[in-house]
mmCIF file of C-alpha atoms in Angstrom:
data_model
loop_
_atom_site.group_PDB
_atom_site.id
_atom_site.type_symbol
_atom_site.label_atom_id
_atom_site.label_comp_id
_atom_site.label_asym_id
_atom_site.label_seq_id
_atom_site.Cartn_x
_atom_site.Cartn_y
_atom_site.Cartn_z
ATOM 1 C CA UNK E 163 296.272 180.915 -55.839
ATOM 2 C CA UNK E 164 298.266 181.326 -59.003
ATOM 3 C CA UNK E 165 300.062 183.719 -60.517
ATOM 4 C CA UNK E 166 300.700 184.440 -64.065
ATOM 5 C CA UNK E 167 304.413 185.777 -65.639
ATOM 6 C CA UNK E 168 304.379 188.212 -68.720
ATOM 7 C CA UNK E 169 305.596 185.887 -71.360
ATOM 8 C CA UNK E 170 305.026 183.070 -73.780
ATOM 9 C CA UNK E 171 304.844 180.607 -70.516
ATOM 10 C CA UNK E 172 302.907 180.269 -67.391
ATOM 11 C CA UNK E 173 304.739 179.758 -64.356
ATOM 12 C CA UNK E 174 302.998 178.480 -61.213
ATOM 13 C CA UNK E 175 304.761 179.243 -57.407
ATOM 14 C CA UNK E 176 303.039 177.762 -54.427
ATOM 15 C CA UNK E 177 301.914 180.018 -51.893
ATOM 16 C CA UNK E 178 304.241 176.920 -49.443
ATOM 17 C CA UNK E 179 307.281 178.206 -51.276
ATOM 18 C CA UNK E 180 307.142 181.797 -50.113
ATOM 19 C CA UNK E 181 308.375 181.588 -46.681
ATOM 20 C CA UNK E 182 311.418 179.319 -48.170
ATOM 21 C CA UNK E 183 312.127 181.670 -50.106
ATOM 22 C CA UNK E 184 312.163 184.796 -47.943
ATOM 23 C CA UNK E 185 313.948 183.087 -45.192
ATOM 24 C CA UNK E 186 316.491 182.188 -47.552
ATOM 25 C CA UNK E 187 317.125 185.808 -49.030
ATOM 26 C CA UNK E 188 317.379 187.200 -45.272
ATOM 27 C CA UNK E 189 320.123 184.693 -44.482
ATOM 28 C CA UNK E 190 321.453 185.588 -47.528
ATOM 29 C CA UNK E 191 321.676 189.405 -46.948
ATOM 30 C CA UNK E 192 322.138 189.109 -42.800
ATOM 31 C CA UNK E 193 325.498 187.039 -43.350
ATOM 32 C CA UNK E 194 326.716 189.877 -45.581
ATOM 33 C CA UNK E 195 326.038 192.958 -44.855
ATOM 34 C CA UNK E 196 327.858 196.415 -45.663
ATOM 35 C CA UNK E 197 328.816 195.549 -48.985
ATOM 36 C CA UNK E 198 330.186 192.038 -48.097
ATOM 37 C CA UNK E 199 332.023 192.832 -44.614
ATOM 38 C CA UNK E 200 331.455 189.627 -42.062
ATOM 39 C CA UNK E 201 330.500 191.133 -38.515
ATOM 40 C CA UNK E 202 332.055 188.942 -35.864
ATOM 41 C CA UNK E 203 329.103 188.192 -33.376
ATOM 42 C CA UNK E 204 331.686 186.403 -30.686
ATOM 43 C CA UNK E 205 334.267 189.179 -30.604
ATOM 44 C CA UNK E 206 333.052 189.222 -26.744
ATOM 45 C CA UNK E 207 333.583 186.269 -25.954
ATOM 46 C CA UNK E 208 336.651 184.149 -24.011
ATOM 47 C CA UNK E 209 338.809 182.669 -26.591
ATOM 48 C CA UNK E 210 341.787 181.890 -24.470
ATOM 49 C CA UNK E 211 341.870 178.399 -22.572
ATOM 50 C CA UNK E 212 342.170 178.831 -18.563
ATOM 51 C CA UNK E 213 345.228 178.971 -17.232
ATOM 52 C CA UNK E 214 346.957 178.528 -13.491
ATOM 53 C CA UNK E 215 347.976 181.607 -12.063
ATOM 54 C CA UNK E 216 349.798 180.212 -9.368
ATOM 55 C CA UNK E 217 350.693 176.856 -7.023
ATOM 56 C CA UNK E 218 352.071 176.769 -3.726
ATOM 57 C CA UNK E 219 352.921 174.265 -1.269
ATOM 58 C CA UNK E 220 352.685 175.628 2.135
ATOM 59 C CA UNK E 221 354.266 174.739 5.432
ATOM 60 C CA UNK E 222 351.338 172.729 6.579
ATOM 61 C CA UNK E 223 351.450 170.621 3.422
ATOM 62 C CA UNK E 224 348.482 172.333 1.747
ATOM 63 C CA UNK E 225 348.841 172.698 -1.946
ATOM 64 C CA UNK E 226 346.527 175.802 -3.181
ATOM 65 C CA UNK E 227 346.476 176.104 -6.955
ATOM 66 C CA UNK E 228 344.436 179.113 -8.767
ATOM 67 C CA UNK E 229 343.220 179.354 -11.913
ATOM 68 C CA UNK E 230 342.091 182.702 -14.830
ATOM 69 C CA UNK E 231 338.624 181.763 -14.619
ATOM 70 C CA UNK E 232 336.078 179.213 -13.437
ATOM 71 C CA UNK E 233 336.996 175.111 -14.037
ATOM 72 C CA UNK E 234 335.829 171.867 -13.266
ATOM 73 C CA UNK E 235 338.478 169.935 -11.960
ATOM 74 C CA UNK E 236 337.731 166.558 -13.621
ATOM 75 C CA UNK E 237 341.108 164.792 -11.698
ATOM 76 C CA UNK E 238 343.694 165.878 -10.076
ATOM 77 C CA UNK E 239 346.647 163.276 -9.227
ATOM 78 C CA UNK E 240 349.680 163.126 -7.178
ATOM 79 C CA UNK E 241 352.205 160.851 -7.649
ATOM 80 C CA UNK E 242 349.329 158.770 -9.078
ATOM 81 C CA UNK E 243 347.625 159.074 -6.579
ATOM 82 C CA UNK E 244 343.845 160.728 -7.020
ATOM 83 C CA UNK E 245 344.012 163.896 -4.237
ATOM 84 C CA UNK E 246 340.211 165.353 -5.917
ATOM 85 C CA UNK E 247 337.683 165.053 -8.551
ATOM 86 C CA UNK E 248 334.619 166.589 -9.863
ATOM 87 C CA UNK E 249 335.116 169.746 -8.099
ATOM 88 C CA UNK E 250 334.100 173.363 -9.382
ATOM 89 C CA UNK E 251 335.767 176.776 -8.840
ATOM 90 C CA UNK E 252 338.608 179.273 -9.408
ATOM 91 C CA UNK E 253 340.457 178.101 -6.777
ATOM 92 C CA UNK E 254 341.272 175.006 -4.834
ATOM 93 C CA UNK E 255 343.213 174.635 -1.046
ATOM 94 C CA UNK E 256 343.652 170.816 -0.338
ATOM 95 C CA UNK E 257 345.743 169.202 2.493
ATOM 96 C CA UNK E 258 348.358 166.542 0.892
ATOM 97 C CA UNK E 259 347.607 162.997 2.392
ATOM 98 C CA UNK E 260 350.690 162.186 2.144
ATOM 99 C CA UNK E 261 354.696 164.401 3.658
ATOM 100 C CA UNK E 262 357.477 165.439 1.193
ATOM 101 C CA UNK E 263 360.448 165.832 2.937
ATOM 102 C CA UNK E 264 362.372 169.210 2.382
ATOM 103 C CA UNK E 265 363.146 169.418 -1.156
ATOM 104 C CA UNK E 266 361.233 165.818 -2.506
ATOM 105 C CA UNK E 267 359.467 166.548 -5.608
ATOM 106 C CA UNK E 268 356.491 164.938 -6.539
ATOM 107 C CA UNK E 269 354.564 165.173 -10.141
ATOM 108 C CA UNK E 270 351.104 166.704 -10.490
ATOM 109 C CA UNK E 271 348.292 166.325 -13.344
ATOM 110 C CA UNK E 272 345.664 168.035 -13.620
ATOM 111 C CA UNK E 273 342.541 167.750 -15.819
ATOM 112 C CA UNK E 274 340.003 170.539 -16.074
ATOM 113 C CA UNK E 275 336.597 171.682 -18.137
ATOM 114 C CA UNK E 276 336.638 175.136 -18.817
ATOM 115 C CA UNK E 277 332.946 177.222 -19.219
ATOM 116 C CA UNK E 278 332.772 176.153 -22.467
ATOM 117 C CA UNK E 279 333.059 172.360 -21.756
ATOM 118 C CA UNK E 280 336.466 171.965 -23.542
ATOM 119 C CA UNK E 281 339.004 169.694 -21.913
ATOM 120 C CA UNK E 282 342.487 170.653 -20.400
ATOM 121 C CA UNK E 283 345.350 169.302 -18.906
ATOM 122 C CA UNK E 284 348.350 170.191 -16.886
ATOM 123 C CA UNK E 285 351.516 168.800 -15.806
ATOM 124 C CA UNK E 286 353.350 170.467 -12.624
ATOM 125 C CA UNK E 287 356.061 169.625 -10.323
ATOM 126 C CA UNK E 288 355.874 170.634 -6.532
ATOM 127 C CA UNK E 289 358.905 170.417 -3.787
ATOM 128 C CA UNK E 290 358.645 169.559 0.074
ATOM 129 C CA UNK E 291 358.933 172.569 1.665
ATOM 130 C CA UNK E 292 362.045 173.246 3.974
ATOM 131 C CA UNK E 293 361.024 175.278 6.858
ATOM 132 C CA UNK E 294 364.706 175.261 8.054
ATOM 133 C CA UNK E 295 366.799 176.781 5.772
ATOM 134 C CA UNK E 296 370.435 177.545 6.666
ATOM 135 C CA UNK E 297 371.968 181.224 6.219
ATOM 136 C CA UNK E 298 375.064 180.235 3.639
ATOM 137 C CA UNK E 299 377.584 182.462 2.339
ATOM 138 C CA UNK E 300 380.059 182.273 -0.591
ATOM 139 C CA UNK E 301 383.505 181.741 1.161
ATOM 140 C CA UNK E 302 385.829 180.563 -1.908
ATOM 141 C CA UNK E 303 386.158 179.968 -5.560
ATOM 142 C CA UNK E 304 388.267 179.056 -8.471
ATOM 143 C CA UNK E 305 387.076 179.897 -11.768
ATOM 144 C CA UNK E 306 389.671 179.388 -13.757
ATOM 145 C CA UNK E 307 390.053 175.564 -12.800
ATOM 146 C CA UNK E 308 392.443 172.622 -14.098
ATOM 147 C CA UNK E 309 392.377 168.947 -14.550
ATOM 148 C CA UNK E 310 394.411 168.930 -10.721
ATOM 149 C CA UNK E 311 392.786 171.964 -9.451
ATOM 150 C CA UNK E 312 388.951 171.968 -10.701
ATOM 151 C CA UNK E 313 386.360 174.485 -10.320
ATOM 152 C CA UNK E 314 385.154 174.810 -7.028
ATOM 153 C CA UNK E 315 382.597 176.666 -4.996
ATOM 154 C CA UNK E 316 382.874 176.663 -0.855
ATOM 155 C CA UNK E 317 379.657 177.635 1.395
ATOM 156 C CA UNK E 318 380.296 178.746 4.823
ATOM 157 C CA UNK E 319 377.326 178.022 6.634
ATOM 158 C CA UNK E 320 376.307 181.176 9.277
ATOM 159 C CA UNK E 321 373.445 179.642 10.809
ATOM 160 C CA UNK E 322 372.573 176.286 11.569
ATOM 161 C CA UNK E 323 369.393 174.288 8.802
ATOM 162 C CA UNK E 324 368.388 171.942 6.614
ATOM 163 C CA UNK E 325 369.979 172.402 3.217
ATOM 164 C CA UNK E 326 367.331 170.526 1.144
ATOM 165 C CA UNK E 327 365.958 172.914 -1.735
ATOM 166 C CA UNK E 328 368.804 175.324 -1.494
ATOM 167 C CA UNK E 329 370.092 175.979 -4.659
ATOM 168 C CA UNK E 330 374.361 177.408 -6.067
ATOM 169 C CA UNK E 331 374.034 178.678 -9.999
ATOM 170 C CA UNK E 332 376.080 180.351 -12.102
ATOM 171 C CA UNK E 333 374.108 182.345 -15.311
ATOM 172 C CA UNK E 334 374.287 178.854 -17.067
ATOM 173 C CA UNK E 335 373.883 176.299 -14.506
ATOM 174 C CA UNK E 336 372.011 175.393 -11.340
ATOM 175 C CA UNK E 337 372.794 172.739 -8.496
ATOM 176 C CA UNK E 338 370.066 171.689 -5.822
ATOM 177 C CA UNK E 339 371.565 170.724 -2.825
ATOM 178 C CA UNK E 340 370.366 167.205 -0.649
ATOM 179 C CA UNK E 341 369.216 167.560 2.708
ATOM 180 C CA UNK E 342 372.002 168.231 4.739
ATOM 181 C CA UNK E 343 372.174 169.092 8.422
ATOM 182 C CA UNK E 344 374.493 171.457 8.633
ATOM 183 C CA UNK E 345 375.385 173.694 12.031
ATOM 184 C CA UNK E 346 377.462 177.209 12.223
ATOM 185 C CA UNK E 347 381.031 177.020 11.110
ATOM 186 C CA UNK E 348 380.491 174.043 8.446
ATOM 187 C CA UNK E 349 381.852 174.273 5.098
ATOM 188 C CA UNK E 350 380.294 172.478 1.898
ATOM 189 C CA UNK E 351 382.932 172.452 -0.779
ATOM 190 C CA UNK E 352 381.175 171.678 -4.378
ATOM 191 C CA UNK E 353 382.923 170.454 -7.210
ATOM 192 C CA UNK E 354 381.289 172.033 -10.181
ATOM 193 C CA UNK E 355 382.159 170.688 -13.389
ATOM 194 C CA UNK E 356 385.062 167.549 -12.444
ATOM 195 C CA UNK E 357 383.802 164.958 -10.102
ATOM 196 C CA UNK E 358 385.832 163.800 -6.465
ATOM 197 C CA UNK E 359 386.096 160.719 -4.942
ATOM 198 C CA UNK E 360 387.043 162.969 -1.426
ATOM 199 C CA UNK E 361 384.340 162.580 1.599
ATOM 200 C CA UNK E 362 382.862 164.587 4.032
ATOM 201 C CA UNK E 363 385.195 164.801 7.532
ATOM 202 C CA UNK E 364 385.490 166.353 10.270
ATOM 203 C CA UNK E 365 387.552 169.522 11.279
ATOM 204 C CA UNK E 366 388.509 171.079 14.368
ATOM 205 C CA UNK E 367 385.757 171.020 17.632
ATOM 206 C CA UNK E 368 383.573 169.493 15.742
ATOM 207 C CA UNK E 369 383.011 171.133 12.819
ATOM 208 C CA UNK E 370 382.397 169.748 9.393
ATOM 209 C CA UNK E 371 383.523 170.223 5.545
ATOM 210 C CA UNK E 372 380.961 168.303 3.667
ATOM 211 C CA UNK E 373 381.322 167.703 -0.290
ATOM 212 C CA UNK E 374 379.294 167.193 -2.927
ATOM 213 C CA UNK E 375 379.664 166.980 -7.201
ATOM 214 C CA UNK E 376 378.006 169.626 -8.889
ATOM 215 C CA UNK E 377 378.412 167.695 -12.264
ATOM 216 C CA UNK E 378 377.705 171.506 -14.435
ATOM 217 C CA UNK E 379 377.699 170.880 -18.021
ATOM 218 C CA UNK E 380 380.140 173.057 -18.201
ATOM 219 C CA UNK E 381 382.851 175.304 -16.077
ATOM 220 C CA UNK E 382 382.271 178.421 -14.596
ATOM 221 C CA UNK E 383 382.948 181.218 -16.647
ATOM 222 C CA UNK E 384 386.061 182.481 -16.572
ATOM 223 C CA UNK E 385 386.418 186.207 -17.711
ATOM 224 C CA UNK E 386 383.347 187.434 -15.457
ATOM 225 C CA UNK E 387 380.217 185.716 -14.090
ATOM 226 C CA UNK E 388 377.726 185.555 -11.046
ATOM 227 C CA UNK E 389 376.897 182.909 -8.407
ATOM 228 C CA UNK E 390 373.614 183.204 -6.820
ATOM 229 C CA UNK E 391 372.934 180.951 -3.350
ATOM 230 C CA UNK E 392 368.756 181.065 -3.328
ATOM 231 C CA UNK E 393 366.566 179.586 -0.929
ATOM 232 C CA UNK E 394 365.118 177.438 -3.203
ATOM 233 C CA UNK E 395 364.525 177.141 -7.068
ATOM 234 C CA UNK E 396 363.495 180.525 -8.179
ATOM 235 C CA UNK E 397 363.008 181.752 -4.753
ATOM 236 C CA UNK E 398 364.760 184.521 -2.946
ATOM 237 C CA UNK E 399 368.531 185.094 -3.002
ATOM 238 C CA UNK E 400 370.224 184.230 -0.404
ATOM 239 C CA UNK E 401 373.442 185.705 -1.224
ATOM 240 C CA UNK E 402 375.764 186.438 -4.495
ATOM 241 C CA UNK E 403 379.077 187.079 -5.976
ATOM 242 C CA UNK E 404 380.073 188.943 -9.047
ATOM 243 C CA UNK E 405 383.242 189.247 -10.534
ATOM 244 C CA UNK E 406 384.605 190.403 -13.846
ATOM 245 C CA UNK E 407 388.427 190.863 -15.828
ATOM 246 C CA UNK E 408 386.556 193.694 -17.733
ATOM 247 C CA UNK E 409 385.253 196.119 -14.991
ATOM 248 C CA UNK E 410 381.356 196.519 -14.381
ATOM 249 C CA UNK E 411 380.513 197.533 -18.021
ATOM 250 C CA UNK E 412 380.872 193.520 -18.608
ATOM 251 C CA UNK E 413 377.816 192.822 -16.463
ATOM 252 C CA UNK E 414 375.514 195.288 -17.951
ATOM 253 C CA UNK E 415 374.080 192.937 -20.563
ATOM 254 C CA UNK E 416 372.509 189.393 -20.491
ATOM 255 C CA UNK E 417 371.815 187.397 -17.885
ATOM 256 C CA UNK E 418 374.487 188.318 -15.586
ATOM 257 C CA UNK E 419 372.847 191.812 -15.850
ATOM 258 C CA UNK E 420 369.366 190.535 -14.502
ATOM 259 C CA UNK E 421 371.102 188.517 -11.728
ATOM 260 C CA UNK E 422 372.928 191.530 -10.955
ATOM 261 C CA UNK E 423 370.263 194.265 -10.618
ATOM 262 C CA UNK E 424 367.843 191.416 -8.759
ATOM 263 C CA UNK E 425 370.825 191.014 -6.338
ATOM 264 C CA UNK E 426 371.325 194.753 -6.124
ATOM 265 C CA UNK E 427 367.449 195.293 -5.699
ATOM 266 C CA UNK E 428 367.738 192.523 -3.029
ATOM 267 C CA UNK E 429 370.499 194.588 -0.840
ATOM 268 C CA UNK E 430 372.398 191.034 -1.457
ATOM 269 C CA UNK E 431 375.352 192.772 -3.381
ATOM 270 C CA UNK E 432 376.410 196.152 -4.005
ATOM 271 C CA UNK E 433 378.921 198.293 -5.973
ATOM 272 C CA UNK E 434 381.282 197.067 -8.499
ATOM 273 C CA UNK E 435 382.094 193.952 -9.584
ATOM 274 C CA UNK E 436 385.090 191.969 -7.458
ATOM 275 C CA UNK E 437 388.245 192.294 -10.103
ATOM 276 C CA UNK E 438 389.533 189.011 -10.988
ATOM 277 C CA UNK E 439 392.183 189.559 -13.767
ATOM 278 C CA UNK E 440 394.702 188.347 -11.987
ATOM 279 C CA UNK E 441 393.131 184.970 -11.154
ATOM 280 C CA UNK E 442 395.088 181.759 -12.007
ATOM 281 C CA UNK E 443 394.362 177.934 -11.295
ATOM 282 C CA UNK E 444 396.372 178.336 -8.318
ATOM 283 C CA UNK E 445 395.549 181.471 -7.527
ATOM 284 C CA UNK E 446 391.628 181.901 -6.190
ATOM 285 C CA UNK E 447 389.347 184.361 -4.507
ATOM 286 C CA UNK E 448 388.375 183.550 -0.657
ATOM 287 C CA UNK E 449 386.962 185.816 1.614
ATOM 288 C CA UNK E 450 388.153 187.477 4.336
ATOM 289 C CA UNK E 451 388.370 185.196 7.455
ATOM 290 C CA UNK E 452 386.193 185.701 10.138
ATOM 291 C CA UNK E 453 382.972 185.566 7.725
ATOM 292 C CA UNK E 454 382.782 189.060 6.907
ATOM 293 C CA UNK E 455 379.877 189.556 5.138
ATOM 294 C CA UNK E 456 379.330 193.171 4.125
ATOM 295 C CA UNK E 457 377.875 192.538 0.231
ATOM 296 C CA UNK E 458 380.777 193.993 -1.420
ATOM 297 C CA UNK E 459 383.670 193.372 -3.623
ATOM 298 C CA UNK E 460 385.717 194.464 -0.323
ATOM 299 C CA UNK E 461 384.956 191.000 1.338
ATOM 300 C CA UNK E 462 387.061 189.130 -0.444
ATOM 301 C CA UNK E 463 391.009 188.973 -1.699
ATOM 302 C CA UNK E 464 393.021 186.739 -4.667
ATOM 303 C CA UNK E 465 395.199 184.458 -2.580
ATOM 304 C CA UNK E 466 399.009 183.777 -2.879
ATOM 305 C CA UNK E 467 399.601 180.919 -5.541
ATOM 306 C CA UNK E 468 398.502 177.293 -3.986
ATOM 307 C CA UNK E 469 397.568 179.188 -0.505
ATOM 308 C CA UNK E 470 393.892 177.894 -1.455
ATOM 309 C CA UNK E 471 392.330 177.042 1.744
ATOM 310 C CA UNK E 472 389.136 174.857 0.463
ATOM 311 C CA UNK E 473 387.249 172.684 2.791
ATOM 312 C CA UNK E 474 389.065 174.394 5.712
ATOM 313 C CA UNK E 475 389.215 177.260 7.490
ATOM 314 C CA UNK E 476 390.323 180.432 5.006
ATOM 315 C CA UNK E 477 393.233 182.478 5.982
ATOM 316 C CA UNK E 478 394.586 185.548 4.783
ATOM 317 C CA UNK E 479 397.468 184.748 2.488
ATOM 318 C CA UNK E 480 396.900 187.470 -0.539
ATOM 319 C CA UNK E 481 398.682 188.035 -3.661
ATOM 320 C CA UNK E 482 401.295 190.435 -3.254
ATOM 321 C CA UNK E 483 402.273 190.507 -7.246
ATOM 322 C CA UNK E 484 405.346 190.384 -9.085
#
């Protein structure tokens, strides 16, 4: 079949071209529509990559790890050490072939297929878990530390644990402690910014002052701060001291403010901030002997210049002023 054009010349379209040409003027039209606006047809869709939602290491030594949607776990390594492979689901609970000891940390990598085939990988860190952990208090500290009398932060230990995971901070600066077997009536006396040379010894009936070198970056802050104790990084406080030269309204901003309402919300600290303007190098706050715990500013007292008692037993011995 032919057809003929009005005109001087004859043009001749196959019948074969038709279709070609109709299917390309439907593309044509179906890719713009409404006057040129481009309808996204994947708008329901998942466009974000999978995720972990969480990863635990339990008492039994069974790491469970969870994940935003549905993955193929292509590898998963410990320590380089392949712990599964090939494996689909959302979420995975696998014994460790292998102990950590309280507080070890061991290096984890992951690599996953999401639902649409695309490859990812992840890089954790998990810890030993201590099922033992002591019940420390703060006991002493100098914050406004010298060359000859550094900043220091003394632990009274309440009940007898493990101290492996636990964890001293101040907003800026955290310090894990080692695995130390510590009973009631032990001190541990950390050095936070200055290093020692001193030892752990022995006190009276047995007891024990052990002490260890923070090595902080830098010194705890002078004017007003916080020290958190936590069971272990991240984890639950265990207890906490706040302090400030400028009265509460200082800790009502920042970080200090965040450790301070989680302490509060925590029943781990309450009221005011302990007043420490009249803290010197040789003057410090200690607590009240006897342990007295009650999560207040009340627990504790400045000292009488050099009447420190670190690493032993504190005493009452406050400053009377000038």
């Amino acid at each position: 079949m032919r057809f003929h054009s009005f005109g001087p010349k004859t043009r001749y379209i196959s019948m074969k071209k038709i279709p070609f040409l109709l299917l390309f003027l439907l593309f044509f039209i179906s890719c713009v529509p409404g006057g040129g606006a481009i309808e996204d047809l994947t708008k329901d869709l998942i466009k974000t990559p999978p995720s972990i939602l969480s990863c635990t290491l339990d008492e039994t030594a069974t790491l469970t790890i969870s994940f935003s949607e549905t993955v193929e776990i292509k590898e998963l390594i410990i320590n380089d050490q392949m712990i599964l492979k090939e494996k689909l689901g959302s979420s995975f609970s696998l014994p460790l072939p292998f102990s950590l000891s309280p507080g070890e940390k061991a290096g984890v990598k992951i690599t996953i297929l999401d639902i649409n085939g695309n490859k990812e990988r992840f890089y954790l860190t998990i810890k030993g878990k201590n099922n033992e952990i002591p019940s420390l208090i703060i006991n002493e500290v100098s914050i406004k530390g010298t060359q000859s009398n550094p900043d220091r932060i003394e632990l009274y230990v309440l009940k007898k644990g493990d101290t492996a995971g636990v964890t001293v901070s101040d907003d800026k600066f955290t310090f894990t402690l080692p695995s130390i077997k510590v009973k009631e009536g032990d001190l541990i006396l950390i050095y936070w910014d200055k290093t020692t040379t001193k030892k752990n010894y022995e006190r009276d009936r047995g007891k024990m002052t052990y002490i260890l070198n923070a090595k902080a970056s830098s010194t705890l802050p002078g004017p007003e701060g916080a020290i958190i104790i936590r069971k272990e990084e991240k984890g639950e406080i265990m207890d906490a001291f706040f302090y400030s030269e400028k009265g509460e309204e200082a800790l009502k901003e920042g970080e200090k403010h965040k450790l301070f309402s989680e302490a509060n919300d925590n029943g781990e600290w309450e009221g005011e901030a302990f007043d420490s303007s009249l803290v010197t190098s040789s003057r410090v706050i200690a607590r009240l002997p006897g342990a007295i715990d009650t999560d207040t500013s009340e627990d504790f007292f400045i000292t009488a210049p050099r009447r420190s008692t670190f690493g032993e037993e504190n005493e009452y011995a406050p400053y009377q002023g000038t």
